[in-house]
Each structure stands twice: as C-alpha cells, then as structure tokens.
Coordinates of C-alpha atoms in Angstrom, one line a residue:
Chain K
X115 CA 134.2 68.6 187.4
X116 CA 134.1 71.9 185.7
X117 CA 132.5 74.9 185.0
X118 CA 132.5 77.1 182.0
X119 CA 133.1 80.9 183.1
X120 CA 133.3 83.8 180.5
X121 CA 133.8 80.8 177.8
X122 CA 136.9 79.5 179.9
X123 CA 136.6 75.8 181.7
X124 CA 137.4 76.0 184.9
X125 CA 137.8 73.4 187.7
X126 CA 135.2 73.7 190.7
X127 CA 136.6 73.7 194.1
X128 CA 137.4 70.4 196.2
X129 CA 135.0 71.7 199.2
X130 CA 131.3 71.7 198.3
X131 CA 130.5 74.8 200.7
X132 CA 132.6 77.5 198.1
X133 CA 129.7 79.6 196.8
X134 CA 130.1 80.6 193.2
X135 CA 130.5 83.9 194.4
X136 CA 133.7 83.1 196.3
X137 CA 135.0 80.9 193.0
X138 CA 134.5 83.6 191.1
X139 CA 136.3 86.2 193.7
X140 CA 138.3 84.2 195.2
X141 CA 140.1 81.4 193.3
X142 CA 139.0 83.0 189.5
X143 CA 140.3 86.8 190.8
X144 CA 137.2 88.2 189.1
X145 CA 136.6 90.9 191.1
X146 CA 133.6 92.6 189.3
X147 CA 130.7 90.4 191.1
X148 CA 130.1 91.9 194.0
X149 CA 129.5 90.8 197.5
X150 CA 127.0 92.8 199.3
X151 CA 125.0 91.4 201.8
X152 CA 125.7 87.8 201.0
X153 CA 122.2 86.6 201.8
X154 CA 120.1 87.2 198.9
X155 CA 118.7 90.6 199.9
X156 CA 120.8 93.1 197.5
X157 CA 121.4 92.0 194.4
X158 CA 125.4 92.8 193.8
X159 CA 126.5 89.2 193.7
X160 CA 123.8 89.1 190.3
X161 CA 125.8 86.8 187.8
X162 CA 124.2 85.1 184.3
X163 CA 124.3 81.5 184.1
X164 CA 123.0 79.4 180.5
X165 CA 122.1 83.5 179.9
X166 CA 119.7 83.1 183.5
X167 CA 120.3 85.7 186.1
X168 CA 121.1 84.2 190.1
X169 CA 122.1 85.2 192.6
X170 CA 125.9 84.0 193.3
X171 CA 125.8 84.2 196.8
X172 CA 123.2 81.7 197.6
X173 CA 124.4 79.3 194.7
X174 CA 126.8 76.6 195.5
X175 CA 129.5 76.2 193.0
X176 CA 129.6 72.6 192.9
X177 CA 125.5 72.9 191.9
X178 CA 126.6 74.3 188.2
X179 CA 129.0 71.6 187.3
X180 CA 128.6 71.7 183.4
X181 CA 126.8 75.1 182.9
X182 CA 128.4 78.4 181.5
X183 CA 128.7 81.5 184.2
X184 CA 128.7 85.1 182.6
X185 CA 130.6 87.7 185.2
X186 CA 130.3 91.6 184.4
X187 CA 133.9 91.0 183.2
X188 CA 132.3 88.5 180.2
X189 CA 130.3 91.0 179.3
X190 CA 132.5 94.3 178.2
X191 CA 135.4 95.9 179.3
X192 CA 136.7 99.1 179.1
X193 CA 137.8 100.1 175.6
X194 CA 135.0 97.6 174.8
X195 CA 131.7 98.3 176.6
X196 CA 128.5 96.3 176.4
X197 CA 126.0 99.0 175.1
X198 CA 124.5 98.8 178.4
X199 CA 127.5 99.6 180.1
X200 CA 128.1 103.0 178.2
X201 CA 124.3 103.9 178.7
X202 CA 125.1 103.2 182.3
X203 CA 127.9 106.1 181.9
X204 CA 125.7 108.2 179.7
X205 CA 122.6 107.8 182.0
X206 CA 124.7 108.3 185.6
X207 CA 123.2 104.9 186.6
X208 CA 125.6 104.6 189.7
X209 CA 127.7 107.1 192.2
X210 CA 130.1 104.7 194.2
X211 CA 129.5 101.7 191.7
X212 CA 129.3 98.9 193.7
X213 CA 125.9 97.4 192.8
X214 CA 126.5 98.5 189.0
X215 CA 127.8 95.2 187.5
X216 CA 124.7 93.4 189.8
X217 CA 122.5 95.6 187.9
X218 CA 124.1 95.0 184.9
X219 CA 123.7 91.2 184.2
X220 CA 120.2 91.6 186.0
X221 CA 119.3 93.7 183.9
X222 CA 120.3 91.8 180.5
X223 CA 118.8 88.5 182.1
X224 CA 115.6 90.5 182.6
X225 CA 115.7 91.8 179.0
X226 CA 116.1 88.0 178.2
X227 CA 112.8 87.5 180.0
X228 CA 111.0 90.2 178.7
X229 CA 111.5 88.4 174.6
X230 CA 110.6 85.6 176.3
X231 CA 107.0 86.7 177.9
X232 CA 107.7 86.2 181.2
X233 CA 105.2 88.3 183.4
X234 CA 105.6 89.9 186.4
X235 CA 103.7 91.2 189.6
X236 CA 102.7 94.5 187.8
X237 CA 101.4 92.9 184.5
X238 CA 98.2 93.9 184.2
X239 CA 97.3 90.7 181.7
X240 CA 98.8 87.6 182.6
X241 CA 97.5 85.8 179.6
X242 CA 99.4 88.8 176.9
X243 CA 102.7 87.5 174.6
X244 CA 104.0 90.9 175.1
X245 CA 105.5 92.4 177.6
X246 CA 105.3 96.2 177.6
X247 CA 108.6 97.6 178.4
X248 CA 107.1 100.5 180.7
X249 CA 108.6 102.1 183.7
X250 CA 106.8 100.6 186.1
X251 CA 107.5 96.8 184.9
X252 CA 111.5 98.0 184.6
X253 CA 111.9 98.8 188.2
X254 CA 109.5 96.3 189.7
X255 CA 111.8 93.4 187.3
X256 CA 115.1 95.2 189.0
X257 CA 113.7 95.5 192.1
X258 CA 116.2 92.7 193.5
X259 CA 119.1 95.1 192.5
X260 CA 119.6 97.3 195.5
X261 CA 121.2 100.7 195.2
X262 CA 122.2 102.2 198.5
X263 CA 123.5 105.7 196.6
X264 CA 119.9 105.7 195.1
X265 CA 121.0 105.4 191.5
X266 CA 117.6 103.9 190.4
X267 CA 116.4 106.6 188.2
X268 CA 119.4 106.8 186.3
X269 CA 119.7 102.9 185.9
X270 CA 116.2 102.7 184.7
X271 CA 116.9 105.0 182.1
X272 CA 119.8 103.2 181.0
X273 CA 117.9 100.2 181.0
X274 CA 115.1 101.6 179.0
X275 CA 117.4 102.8 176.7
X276 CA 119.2 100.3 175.6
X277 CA 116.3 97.6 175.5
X278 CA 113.3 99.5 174.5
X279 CA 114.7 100.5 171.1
X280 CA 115.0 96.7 170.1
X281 CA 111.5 95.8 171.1
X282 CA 109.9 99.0 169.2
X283 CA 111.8 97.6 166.5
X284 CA 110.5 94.0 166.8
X285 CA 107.2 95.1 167.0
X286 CA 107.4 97.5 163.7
X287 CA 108.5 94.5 162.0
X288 CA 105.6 92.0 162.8
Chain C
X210 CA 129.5 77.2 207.3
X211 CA 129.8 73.6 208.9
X212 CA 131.3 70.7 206.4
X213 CA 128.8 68.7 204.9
X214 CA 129.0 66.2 202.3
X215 CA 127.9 66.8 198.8
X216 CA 126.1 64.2 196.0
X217 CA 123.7 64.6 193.3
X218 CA 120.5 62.5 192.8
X219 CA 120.6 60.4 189.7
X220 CA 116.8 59.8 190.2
X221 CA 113.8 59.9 192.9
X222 CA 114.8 56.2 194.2
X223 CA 118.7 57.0 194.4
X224 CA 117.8 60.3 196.4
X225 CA 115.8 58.2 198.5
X226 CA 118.6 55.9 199.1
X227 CA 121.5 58.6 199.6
X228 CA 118.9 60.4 202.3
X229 CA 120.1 58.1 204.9
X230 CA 119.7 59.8 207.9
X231 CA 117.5 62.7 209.5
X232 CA 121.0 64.9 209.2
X233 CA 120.5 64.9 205.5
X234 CA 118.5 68.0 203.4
X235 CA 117.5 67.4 200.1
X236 CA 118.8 70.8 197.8
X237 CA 117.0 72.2 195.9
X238 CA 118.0 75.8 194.5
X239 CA 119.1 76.7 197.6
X240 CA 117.8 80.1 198.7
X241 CA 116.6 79.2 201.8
X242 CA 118.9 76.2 203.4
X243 CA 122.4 78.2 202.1
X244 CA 121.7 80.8 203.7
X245 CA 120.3 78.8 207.2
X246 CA 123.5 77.0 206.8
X247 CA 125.3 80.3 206.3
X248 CA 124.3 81.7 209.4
X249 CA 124.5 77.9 211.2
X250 CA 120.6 77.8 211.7
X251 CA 120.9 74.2 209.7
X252 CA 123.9 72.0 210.3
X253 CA 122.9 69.1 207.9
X254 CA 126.0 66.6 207.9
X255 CA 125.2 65.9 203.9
X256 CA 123.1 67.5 201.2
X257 CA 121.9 65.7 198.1
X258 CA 121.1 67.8 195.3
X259 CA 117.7 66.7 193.5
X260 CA 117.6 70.4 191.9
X261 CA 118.2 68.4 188.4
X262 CA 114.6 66.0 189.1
X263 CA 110.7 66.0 188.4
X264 CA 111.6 69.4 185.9
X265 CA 108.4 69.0 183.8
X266 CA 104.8 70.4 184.1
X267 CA 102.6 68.0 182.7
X268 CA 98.9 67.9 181.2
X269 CA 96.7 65.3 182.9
X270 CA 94.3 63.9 181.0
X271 CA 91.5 65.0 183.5
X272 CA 92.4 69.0 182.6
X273 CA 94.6 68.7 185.8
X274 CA 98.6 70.0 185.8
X275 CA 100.9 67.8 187.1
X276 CA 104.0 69.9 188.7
X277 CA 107.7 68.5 189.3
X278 CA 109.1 69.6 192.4
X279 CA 112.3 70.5 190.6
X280 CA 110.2 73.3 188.4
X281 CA 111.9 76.3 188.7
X282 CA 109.3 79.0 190.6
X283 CA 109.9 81.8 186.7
X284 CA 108.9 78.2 184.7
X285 CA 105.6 77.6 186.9
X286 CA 105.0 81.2 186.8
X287 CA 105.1 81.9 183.2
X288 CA 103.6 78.4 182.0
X289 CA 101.3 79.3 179.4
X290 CA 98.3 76.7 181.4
X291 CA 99.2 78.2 184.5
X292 CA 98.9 81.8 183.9
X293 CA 95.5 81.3 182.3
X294 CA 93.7 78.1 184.2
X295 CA 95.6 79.3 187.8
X296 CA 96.1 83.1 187.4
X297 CA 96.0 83.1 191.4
X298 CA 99.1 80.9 191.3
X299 CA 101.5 83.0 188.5
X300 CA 100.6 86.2 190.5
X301 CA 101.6 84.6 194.5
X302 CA 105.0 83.3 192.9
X303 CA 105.5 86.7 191.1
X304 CA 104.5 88.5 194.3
X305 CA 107.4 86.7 196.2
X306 CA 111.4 87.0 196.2
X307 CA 113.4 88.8 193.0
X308 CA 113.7 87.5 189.4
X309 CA 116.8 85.8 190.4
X310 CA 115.7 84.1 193.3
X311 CA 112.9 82.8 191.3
X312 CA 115.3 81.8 188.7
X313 CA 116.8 79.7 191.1
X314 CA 114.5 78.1 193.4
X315 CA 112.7 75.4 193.0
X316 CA 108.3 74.0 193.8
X317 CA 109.5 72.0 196.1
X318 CA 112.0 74.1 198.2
X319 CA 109.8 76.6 198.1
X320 CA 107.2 75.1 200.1
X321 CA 109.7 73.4 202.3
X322 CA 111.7 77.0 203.3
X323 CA 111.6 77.9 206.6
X324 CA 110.5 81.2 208.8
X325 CA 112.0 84.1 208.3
X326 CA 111.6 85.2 212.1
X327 CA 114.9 87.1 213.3
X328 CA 114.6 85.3 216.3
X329 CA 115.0 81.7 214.0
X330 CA 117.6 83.0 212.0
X331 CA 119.5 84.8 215.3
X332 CA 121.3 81.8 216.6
X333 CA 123.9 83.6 217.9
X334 CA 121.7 85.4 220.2
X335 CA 118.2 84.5 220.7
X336 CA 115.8 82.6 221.8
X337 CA 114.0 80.0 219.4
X338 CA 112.0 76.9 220.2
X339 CA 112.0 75.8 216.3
X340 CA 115.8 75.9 216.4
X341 CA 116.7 74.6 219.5
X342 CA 112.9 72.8 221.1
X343 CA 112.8 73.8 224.7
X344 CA 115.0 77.0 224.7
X345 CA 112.1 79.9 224.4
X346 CA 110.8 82.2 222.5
X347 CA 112.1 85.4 222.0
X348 CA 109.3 86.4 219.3
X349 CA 106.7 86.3 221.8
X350 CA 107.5 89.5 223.9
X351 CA 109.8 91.1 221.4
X352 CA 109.4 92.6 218.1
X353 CA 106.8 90.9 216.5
X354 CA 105.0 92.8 214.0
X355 CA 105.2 90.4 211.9
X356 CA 103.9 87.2 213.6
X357 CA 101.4 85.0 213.7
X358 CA 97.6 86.0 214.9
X359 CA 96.0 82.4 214.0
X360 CA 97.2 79.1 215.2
X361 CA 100.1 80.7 217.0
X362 CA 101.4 78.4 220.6
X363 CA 102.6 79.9 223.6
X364 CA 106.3 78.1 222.1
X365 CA 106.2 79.8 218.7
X366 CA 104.8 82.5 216.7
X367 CA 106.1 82.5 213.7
X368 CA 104.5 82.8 210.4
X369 CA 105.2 80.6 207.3
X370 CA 106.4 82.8 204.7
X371 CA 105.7 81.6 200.8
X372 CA 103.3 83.3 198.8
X373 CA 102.9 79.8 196.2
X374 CA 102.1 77.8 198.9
X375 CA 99.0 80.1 200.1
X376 CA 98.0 79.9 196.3
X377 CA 98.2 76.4 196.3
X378 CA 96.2 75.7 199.2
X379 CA 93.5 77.8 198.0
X380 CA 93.4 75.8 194.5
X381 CA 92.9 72.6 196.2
X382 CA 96.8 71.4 195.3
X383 CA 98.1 68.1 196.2
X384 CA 101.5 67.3 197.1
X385 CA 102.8 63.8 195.9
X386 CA 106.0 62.6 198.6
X387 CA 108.6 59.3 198.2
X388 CA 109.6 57.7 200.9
X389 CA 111.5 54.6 201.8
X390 CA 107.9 53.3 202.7
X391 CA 106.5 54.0 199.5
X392 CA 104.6 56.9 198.3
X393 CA 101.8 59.1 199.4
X394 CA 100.1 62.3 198.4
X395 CA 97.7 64.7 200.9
X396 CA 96.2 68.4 200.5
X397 CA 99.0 70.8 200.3
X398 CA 97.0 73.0 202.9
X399 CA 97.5 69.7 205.3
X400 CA 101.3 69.7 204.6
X401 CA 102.3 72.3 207.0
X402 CA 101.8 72.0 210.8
X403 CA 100.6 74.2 213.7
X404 CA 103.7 75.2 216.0
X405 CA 101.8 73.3 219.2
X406 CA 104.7 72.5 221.5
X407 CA 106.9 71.2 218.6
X408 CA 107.2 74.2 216.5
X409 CA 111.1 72.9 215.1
X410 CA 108.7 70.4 213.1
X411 CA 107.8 72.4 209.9
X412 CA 105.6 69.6 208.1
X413 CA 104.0 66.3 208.0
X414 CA 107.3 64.6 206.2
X415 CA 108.4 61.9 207.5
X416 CA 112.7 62.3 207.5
X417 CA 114.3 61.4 204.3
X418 CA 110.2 61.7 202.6
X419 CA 111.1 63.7 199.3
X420 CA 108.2 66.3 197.7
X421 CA 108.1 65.2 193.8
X422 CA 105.6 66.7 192.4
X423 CA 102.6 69.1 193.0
X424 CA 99.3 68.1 191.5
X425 CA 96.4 71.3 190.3
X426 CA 93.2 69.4 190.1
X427 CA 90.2 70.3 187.4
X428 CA 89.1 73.5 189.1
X429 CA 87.5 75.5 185.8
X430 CA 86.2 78.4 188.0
X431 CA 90.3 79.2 189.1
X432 CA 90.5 80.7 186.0
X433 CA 88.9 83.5 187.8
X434 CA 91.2 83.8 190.7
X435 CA 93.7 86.5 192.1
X436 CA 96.3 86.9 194.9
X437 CA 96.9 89.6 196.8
X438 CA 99.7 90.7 199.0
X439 CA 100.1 93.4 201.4
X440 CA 103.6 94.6 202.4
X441 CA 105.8 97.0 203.6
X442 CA 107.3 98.0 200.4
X443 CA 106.0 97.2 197.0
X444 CA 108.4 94.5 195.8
X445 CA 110.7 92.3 197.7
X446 CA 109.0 92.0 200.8
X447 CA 107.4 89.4 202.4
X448 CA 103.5 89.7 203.1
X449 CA 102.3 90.9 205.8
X450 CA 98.8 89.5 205.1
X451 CA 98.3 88.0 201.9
X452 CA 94.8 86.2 200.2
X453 CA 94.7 83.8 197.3
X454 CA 90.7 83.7 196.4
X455 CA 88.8 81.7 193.7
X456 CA 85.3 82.7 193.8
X457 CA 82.6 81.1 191.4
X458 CA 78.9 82.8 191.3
X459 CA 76.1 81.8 188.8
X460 CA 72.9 83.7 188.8
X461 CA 73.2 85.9 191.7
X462 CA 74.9 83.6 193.9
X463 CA 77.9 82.1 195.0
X464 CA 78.3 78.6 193.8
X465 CA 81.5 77.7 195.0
X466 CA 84.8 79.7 196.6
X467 CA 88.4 78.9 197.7
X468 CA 90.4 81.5 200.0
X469 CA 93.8 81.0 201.7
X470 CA 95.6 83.3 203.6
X471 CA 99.4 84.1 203.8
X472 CA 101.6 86.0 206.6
X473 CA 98.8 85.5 209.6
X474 CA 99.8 81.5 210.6
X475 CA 102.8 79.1 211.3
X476 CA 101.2 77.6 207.7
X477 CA 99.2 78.8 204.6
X478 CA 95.9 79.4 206.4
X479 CA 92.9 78.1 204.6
X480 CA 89.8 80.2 205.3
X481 CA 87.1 77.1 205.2
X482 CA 84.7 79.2 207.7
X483 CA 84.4 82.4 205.4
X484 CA 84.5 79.8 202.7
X485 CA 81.3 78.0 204.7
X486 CA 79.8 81.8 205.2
X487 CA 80.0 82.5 201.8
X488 CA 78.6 79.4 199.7
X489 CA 75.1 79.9 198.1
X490 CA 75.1 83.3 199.3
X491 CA 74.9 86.7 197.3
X492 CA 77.9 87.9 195.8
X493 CA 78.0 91.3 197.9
X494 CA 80.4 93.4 199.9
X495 CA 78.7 92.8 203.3
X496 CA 78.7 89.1 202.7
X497 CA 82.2 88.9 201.9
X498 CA 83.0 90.7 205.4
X499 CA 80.7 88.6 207.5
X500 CA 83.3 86.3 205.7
X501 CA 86.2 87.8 206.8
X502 CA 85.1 88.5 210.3
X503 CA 84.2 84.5 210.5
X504 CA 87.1 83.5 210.0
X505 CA 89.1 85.9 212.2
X506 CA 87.0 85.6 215.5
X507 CA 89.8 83.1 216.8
X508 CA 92.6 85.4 216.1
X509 CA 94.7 86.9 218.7
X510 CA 96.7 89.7 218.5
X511 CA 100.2 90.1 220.2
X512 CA 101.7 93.6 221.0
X513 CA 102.8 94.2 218.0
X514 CA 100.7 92.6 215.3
X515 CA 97.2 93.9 215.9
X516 CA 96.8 95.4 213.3
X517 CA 96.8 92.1 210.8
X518 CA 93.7 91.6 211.9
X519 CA 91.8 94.2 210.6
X520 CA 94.2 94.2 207.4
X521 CA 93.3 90.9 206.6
X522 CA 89.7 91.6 207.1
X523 CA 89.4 94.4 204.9
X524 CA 92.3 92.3 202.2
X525 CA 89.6 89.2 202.0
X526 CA 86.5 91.8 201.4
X527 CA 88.5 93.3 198.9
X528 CA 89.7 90.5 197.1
X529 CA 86.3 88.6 196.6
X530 CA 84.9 92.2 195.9
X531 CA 87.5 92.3 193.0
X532 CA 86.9 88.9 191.7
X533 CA 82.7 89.8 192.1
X534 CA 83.6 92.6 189.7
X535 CA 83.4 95.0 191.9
X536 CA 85.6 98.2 192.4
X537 CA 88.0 97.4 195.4

C-alpha cells in the first residue's frame, strides 16, 4: 500500500482514519499544506492529486492508494520558484501566508481546468470550448481558497498573470 | 474520530456483500461522512469505499444518459451531453461546494449527504432528533434562518442541502439502487423523505441498498432549462432558496414544465401544483406567480425564516420569466 508524493513512494498509514492532510504533516514532515479549518470550508489544506485539486482534509489517505499527491513543496522551492510563486511575491498575493500554498495548487489545478473547458457558475455559455480567463471566472474558480488577511486582489492578479499570457498565446496560434 | 474498519469494493455485488450490517457507510469521496465522522455525528463501525465504481456516463439508446454513482460531481458537470441536453443540471452542481469539493465528491454521495443544520452537526451540545430520535429539537426555537418552511414536523426542521439533487428532481431523474434483495429504481424526487416523527431516516434505502447509477430520461425541452440559487454570499454557500425549472411553450402556451425547489424542505421540493397551475396556460409573468403562490400556500414560516417564502415566490416567477425570454 503506497502512495506517490512529490514523485517519492511512500507507505500509507496502518490506521484508515489518518487524513492525507495528517500524512502529509505528520508522518511526511511536509509542512507547507496547511490546516485551517479542517472541515472543508477554507481551502489551506488544497493539495494536487493525478494534477486534480482536493481538499486534504476531508480525503482519507488510505482512499489514494496508487495515485501521485503534489504538496506546495513539489512544486518550487525557494531558489527555485514555480512562476506562480514569484508572481505571488511580485503581486503581494498574501500578508501572514498561511492560505498561500492552498491558493497555490488551487490555483494551478484550476488553470488545469480552464485548458480543459470546464465551466463554472459564472459562465455565461455552458455549451463554449473556451473558457474566458476574466476576473470574474478567476475569483468565483478560487472562491474555495479563503484568505482571512484579504489578500484576494493581489492573488488574482497573480493568478491572472501567470495563466492568462499562455491562453492569449494559445489562442493567437489557432 | 471513532475506529472503523476500512475495505474497497471490487464491484457492485462485493460492496453489497462487505455492507453487512446497518453500522456500515458506503464512501464515496467523502466530503460529507469525514467530516460527520470528524465531529462524531456518524460512528459507522466500517466503511467500504465504492468511490472507484459505476465511473461512466453513458448514452442510452433512447437519447437518455445513464449516470454512475461513482461520477465525480466536475465530470457530470462538464460532460459535453449534459451541459447542452441538461443545462439546469451543470449550473445546480456548479452552484454548489468549491472546485475541489467537486473534484472529489461523487453522484451518489452527493445525494446521500446529510443536513447541514448546526444543531445536527453540534453533538456535543445540542439538541437533534435526526442524530439521536427522541432527544429534541433545538432548530425549532433557535436560530433558524435557514430551515425548512414546507414539509417541516414538529421533530425536525431541517433542510436537505444539494443543489444536483433539486436539478435532478426537476428533470424527471431516476435513481437505480442494489440490494441484497435485488435491484430497484424510483423517481429521485421520491428518494428523500419528509422528517415526520423519524427525521434520523434521510431516504427510502433500505440498509446496506447501494445508489449505482442515476438515469436522465428523453426530456428534449431540458435543453431549455436553468437553476437558480439564492444565498448569502455569491459562491460557497448553501441556498437559501434555490429553483431548477424546465419550461416548454409552443404557440403562445405552455406545453409542458418541470420546477423543483432547493433550501425550503427536509428534501428537493418538487413544485407539481405551480407545475399543475402552469400547463396549457400563457407564458406570462402573472401566471408564473399564481404559480408560485400555489405552491407556497402550505408553507409555514418559523421565527426566523419568513422571509423564504416570499424569496422563493419571487425566485420561481423569475426563473420561468427567464426561461419565457423575458427580462428577470
């Protein structure tokens, strides 16, 4: 029984009520998910797993036997930022920090979902290919990442920043 | 946290077998009973994971969709048939939870998750006749904005809270179940029960029944359908009064319409006396409030929820207004 985490196997835990929050915490000492309110309502425990953002608090470790688990701590570290990361810096996308790797993975599983069509409650046409990577579809995709310092303005940026250029650039080269 | 045991379904029949006992939950993604069993609201001595089963959306031949029960809520929301045939259906699951919750849980847990009333989920402190039947109910004279103000019992008053399952019921879904008895399927708007004096029994399944699969019948006018939610905050809320509506009018009138209401009842409420006030009649805004104010004569108000009533009123005139083509 094992589970892939930042490319490493790990073994999952003997008891079957660990979540993979506390795995990852707890036995893996990867401190970057966060736990918040651990009941689904903030957004800090946000992890990506088979590229898919869930929350880590609510999943049961024992439930991901097999698939790959990608922490803030997969995704850049310092010396060696994601881009999103340094646009996070460059944008002030947090004050105390704590929901910022939460935001983080959401953020690149929603960019994930975006490419991929999904709609959400504030697309106008549910039957378009594209998504249009406006403001308001940004913060109502991220609207499961809570930030208590109010942050959102700068994370949005951020998020627009980094993503947007790729899709103008997709669509140029249709 | 109490200790359970854990084991995965291989398939429908071995779930079925591992059930056992009524002190077994099925699991699906998990963002409901974790977090009940977090907080000791469920106690379930074993869980069997069926999260890996009935993962396709399939085609019928009749221009039906037939829905596993282990479909993600993003896969049923963004399926290509779905979004265009059942627009009503994409827009109640995108109107509910985050992205990640909906990346997690399943069709099946979905329908099957459980009040949110903060007098269910207080066991520590309160009152609740669905967690413990006989103890009270602290929802009744405390804060209850957001209760029930149709089918409610003097023993509960809570509301159901999915936003797929009010979709569901208004496009005629049917819910297939496996049982040690064998299978069955009924309406999903049967599938959830009226509190009465057993309001700690959620549905019509029988213990150990399973929910495989959800079927869409033919329904070519759904194609013009819409949900609507009404909350506190624009995302990540639950509804205070939601509508699901599928409304079908050919030469002036109205041939046929579907409505179903969300946040107002112990289950996904559907509105078959506005729907009765509404067939063969004009398409217009006085029509669609006689509707409205049909169907919620019977509803009673508690202290703190009044004013559902005349939110859902004007919410059902201004959804059939919208899918009339009218400005709303």
């Amino acid at each position: 029984m094992t589970i892939t985490v930042n490319g490493a196997a790990v073994s999952l835990p003997n008891d079957p009520r660990v979540s993979l929050l506390d795995l990852l915490r707890e036995d893996l000492h990867l401190p970057g998910t966060k736990k918040g309110c651990n009941q689904g309502a903030c957004g800090a425990c946000t992890v990506l797993v088979d590229g898919e953002r869930i929350l880590s608090c609510l999943a049961l470790a024992v439930q991901f036997e097999g698939r790959s688990v990608t922490t803030i701590e997969g995704l850049g570290m310092p010396g060696a930022l994601h881009p999103l990361q340094a646009a996070f810096v460059e944008h002030d996308g947090f004050q105390c920090g704590y929901c910022t790797p939460g935001q983080i993975c959401s953020a690149i599983g929603m960019a994930e979902e975006i490419r991929r069509g999904v709609p959400s409650h504030v697309t106008s046409d549910l039957s378009s290919e594209t998504i249009a990577l406006s403001r308001d579809e940004l913060r109502e995709r991220m609207s499961g990442n809570l930030c208590r310092c109010g942050a959102h303005n700068g994370i949005i940026d951020a998020i627009a920043e980094t993503f947007a250029p790729k899709t103008a650039l997709a669509e140029a080269a249709e | 946290m109490t200790p359970f045991r854990y084991s995965r379904a291989t398939d429908v029949a071995d779930a079925i077998r591992q059930s056992g006992d009524c002190n077994t939950r099925y699991l699906g993604g998990g963002t409901n009973l974790v977090d009940l069993m977090r907080e000791t609201v469920e106690r379930p001595e074993a869980l069997v994971d069926v999260s890996g089963l009935s993962r396709d959306i399939e085609e019928l031949p009749d221009g039906g969709l037939l829905i596993g029960a282990g479909v993600r809520n993003t896969a049923l929301a963004e399926h290509r048939s779905v979004r265009t045939r059942y627009p009503a259906l994409s827009r109640a699951i995108l109107a509910g939870a985050s992205a990640q919750i909906r990346n997690m849980a399943t069709v099946g847990g979905n329908l099957l998750q459980r009040t949110r009333c903060a007098y269910f989920y207080d066991d520590d402190g309160s009152r609740c006749n669905k967690r413990l039947p006989g103890q009270g109910c602290d929802a009744l004279e405390g804060f209850n904005r957001n209760h029930a103000i149709l089918g409610a019992s003097p023993s509960c008053v809570a509301v159901h809270p999915s936003d797929m399952a009010v979709a569901l019921a208004a496009l005629d879904g049917v819910v297939h179940l496996h049982g040690a008895r064998g299978e069955r399927s009924f309406p999903v708007a049967d599938l959830h029960r009226l509190p009465g004096d057993r309001p700690d029994v959620d549905t019509l399944l029988e213990p150990g029944e399973l929910i495989t699969a959800i079927e869409l019948p033919p329904l070519p006018f759904a194609a013009r359908s819409t949900y609507r939610k009404v909350r506190d905050r624009s995302s990540y809320a639950f509804a205070l009064v939601s509508v699901a509506a599928l409304l079908d009018v050919e030469d002036g009138r109205i041939r046929d319409v579907r409505i179903a209401l969300g946040g107002v009842a112990h289950k996904p409420w559907r509105a078959f006396k506005a729907e009765e006030v509404l067939r063969g009649g004009p398409p217009r805004a006085a029509a669609f409030t006689a509707a409205a104010d049909a169907e919620l004569a019977d509803a009673k108000p508690l202290a703190g929820n009044g004013f559902k009533i005349e939110l859902a009123r004007r919410t059902i005139a201004a959804v059939l207004g919208e899918l009339a083509g009218e400005t709303a």
